[in-house]
CSV table of C-alpha atoms in Angstrom, one decimal:
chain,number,residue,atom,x,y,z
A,1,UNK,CA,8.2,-3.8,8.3
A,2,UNK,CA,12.0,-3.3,8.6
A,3,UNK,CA,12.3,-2.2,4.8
A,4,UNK,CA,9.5,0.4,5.8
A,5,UNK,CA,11.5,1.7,9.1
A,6,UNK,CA,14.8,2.1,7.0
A,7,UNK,CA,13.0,4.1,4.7
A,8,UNK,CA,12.1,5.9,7.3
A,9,UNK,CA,16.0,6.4,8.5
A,10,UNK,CA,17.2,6.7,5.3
A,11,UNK,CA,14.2,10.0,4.4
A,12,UNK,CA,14.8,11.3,8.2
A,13,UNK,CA,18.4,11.7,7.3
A,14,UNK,CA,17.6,13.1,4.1
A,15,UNK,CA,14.9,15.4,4.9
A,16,UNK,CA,15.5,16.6,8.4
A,17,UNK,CA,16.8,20.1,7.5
A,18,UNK,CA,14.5,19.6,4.2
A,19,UNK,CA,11.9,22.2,5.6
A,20,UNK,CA,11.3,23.3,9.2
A,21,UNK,CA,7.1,22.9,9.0
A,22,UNK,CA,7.2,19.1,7.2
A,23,UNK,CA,8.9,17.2,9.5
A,24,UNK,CA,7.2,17.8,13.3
A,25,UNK,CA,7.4,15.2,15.5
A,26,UNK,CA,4.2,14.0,15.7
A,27,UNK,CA,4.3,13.4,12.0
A,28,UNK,CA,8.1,10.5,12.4
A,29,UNK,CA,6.0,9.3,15.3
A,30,UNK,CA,3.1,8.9,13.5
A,31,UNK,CA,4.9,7.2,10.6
A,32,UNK,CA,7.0,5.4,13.1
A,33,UNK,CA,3.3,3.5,14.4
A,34,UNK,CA,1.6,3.4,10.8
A,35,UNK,CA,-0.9,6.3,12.5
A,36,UNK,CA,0.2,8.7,9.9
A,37,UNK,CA,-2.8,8.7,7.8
A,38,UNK,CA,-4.2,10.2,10.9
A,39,UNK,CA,-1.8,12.4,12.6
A,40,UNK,CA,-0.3,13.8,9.6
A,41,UNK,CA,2.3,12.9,6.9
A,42,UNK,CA,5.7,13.8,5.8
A,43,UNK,CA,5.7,14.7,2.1
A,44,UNK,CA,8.6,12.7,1.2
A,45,UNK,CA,6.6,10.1,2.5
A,46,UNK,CA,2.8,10.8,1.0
A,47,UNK,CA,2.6,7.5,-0.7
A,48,UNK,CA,2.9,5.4,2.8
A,49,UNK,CA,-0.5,6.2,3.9
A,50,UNK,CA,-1.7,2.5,2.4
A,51,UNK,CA,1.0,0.6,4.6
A,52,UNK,CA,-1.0,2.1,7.4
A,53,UNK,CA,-4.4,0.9,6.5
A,54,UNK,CA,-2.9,-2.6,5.6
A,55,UNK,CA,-1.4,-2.5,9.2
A,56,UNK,CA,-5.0,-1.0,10.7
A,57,UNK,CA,-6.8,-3.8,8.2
A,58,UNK,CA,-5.0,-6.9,9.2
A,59,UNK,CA,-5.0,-5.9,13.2
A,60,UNK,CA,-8.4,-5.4,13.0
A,61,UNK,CA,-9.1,-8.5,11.1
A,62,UNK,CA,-7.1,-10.7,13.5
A,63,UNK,CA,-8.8,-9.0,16.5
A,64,UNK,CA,-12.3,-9.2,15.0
A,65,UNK,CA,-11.8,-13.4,13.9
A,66,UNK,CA,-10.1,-14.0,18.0
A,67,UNK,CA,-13.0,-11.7,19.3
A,68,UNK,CA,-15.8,-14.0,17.3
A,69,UNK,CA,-13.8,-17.0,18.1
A,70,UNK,CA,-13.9,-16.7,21.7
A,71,UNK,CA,-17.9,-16.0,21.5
A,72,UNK,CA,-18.3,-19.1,19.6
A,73,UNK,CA,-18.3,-22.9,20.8
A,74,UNK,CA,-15.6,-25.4,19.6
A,75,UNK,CA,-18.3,-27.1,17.2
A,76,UNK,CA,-19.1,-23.7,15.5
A,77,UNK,CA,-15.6,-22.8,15.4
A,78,UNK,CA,-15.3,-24.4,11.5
A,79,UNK,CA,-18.0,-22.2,10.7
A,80,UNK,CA,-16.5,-18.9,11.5
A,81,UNK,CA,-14.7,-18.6,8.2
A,82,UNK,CA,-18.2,-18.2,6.5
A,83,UNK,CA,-19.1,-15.4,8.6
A,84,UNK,CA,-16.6,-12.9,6.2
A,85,UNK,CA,-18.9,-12.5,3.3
A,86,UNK,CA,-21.4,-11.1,5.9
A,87,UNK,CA,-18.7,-9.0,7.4
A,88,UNK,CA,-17.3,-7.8,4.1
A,89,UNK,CA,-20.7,-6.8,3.3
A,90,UNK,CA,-21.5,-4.9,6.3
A,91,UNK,CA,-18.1,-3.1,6.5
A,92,UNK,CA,-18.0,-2.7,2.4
A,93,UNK,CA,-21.4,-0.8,3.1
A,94,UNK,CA,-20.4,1.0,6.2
A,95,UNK,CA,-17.5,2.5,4.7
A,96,UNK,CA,-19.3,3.8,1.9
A,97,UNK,CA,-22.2,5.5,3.3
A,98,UNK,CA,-19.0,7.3,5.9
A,99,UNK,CA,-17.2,7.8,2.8
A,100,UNK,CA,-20.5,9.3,0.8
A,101,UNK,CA,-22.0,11.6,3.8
A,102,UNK,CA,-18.2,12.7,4.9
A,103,UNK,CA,-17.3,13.8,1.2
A,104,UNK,CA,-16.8,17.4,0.8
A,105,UNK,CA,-18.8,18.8,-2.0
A,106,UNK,CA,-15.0,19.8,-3.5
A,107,UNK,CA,-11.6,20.6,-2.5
A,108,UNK,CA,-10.4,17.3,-1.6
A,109,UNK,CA,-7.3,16.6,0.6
A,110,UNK,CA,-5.5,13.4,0.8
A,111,UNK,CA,-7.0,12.7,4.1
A,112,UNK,CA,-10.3,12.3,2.2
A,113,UNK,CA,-9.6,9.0,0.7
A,114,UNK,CA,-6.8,7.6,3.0
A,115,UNK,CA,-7.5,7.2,5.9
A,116,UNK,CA,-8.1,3.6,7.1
A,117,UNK,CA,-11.9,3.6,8.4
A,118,UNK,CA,-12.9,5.0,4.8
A,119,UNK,CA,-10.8,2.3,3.0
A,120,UNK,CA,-11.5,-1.3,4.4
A,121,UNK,CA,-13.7,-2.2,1.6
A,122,UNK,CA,-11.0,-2.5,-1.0
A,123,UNK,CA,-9.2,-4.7,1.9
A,124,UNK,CA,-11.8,-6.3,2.6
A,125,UNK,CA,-12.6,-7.3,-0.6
A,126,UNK,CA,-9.6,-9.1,-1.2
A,127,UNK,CA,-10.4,-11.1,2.6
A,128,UNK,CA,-13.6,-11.9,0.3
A,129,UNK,CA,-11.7,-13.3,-2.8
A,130,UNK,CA,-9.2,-15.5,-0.7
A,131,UNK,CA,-12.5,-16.7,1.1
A,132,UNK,CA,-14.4,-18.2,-2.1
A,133,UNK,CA,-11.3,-18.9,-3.4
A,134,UNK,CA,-11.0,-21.4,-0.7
A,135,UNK,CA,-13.9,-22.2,1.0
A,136,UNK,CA,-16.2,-21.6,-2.6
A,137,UNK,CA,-13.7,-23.0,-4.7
A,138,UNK,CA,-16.2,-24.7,-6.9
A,139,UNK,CA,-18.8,-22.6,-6.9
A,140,UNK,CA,-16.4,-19.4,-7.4
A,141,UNK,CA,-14.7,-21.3,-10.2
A,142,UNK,CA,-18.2,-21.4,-12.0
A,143,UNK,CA,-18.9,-18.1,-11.6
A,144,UNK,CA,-15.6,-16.9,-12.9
A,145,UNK,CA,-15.6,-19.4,-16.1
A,146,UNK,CA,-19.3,-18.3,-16.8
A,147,UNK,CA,-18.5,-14.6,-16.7
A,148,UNK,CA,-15.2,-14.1,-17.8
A,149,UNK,CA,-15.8,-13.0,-21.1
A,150,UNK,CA,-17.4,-9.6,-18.6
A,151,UNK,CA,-14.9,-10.4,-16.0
A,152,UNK,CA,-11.6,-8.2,-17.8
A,153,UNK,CA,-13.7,-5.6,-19.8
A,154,UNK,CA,-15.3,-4.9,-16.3
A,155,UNK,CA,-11.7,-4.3,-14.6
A,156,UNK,CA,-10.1,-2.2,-17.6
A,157,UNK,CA,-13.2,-0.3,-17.1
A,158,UNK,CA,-13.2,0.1,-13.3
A,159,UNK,CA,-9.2,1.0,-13.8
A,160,UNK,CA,-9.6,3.4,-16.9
A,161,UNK,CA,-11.5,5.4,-14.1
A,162,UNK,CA,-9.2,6.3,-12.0
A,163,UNK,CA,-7.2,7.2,-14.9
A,164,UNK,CA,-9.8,9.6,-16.5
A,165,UNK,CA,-11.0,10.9,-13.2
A,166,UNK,CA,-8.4,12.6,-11.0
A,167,UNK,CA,-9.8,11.7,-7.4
A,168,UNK,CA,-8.7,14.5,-6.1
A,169,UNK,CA,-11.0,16.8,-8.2
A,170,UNK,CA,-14.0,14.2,-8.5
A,171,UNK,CA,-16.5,13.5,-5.7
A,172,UNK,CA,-17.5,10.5,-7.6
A,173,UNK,CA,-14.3,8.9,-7.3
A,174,UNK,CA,-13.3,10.1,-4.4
A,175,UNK,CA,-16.6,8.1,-2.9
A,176,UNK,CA,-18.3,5.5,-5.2
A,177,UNK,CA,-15.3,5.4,-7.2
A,178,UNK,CA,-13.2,4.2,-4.4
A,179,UNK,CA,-15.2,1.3,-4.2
């Protein structure tokens, strides 16, 4: 965080006087609490809008995991852990459908894809990852080894979207594509 608040010292002293309409105060003060991808952006600043949903995605992991854990006994404490495929699954789901019904048919804006409640999936899928990496670490080895001649075609695939499809003009990508 302190490299992200210099940056925004350093662009507030560069773009103050920039232009009159971009830099309102609600806007430093939403950067200033990561709740930019809410309350507006500065367009110096545009690509930021994932340091907020990190922020958003990791506080609401943490409060999610203290909120299960003080529901559960000590002995079912070691088990929480294999609660996050569920939860991935739920959320992962849950973001879509938001992310499918809110779409507009076209004209997208950047507020379409950014903000955080319509991207916790992707974050979520990395909790997922970390979690058979290792609590699964046997069973997701297997998998991996068994599929890996699908596993990197797969990804250069998935990736070569977004670079054939501008998400910004595509309701495809700007929905299931996100996923």
């Amino acid at each position: 965080a302190p490299g992200y608040y210099l940056l925004l010292v350093v662009t507030a002293g560069i773009a103050w006087d920039d232009s009159p309409g971009n830099v309102g105060a609600w806007s430093w003060l939403g950067h200033a609490l990561f709740l930019h991808n809410y309350v507006g952006v500065l367009k110096p600043l545009l690509h930021t809008w994932s340091v907020a949903v990190e922020e958003h995605f990791y506080l609401l992991l943490a409060g999610t995991y203290a909120a299960c854990a003080m529901t559960v006994s000590r002995a079912r404490m070691k088990n929480l852990p294999h609660a996050m495929p569920f939860l991935f699954l739920l959320v992962s789901v849950l973001a879509l459908v938001v992310r499918v019904r809110s779409a507009p048919a076209n004209g997208y804006f950047w507020t379409d894809v950014t903000v955080t409640h319509l991207r916790l999936d992707a974050l979520g899928l990395g909790v997922l990852l970390a979690y058979l990496h290792h609590y699964q670490q046997e069973r997701f080895g297997r998998f991996c080894r068994s599929w890996q001649g699908l596993l990197w075609p797969a990804a250069a695939c998935l990736l070569g979207l977004g670079m054939i499809w501008d998400i910004d003009q595509s309701r495809f990508m700007s929905t299931y594509g996100v996923t």
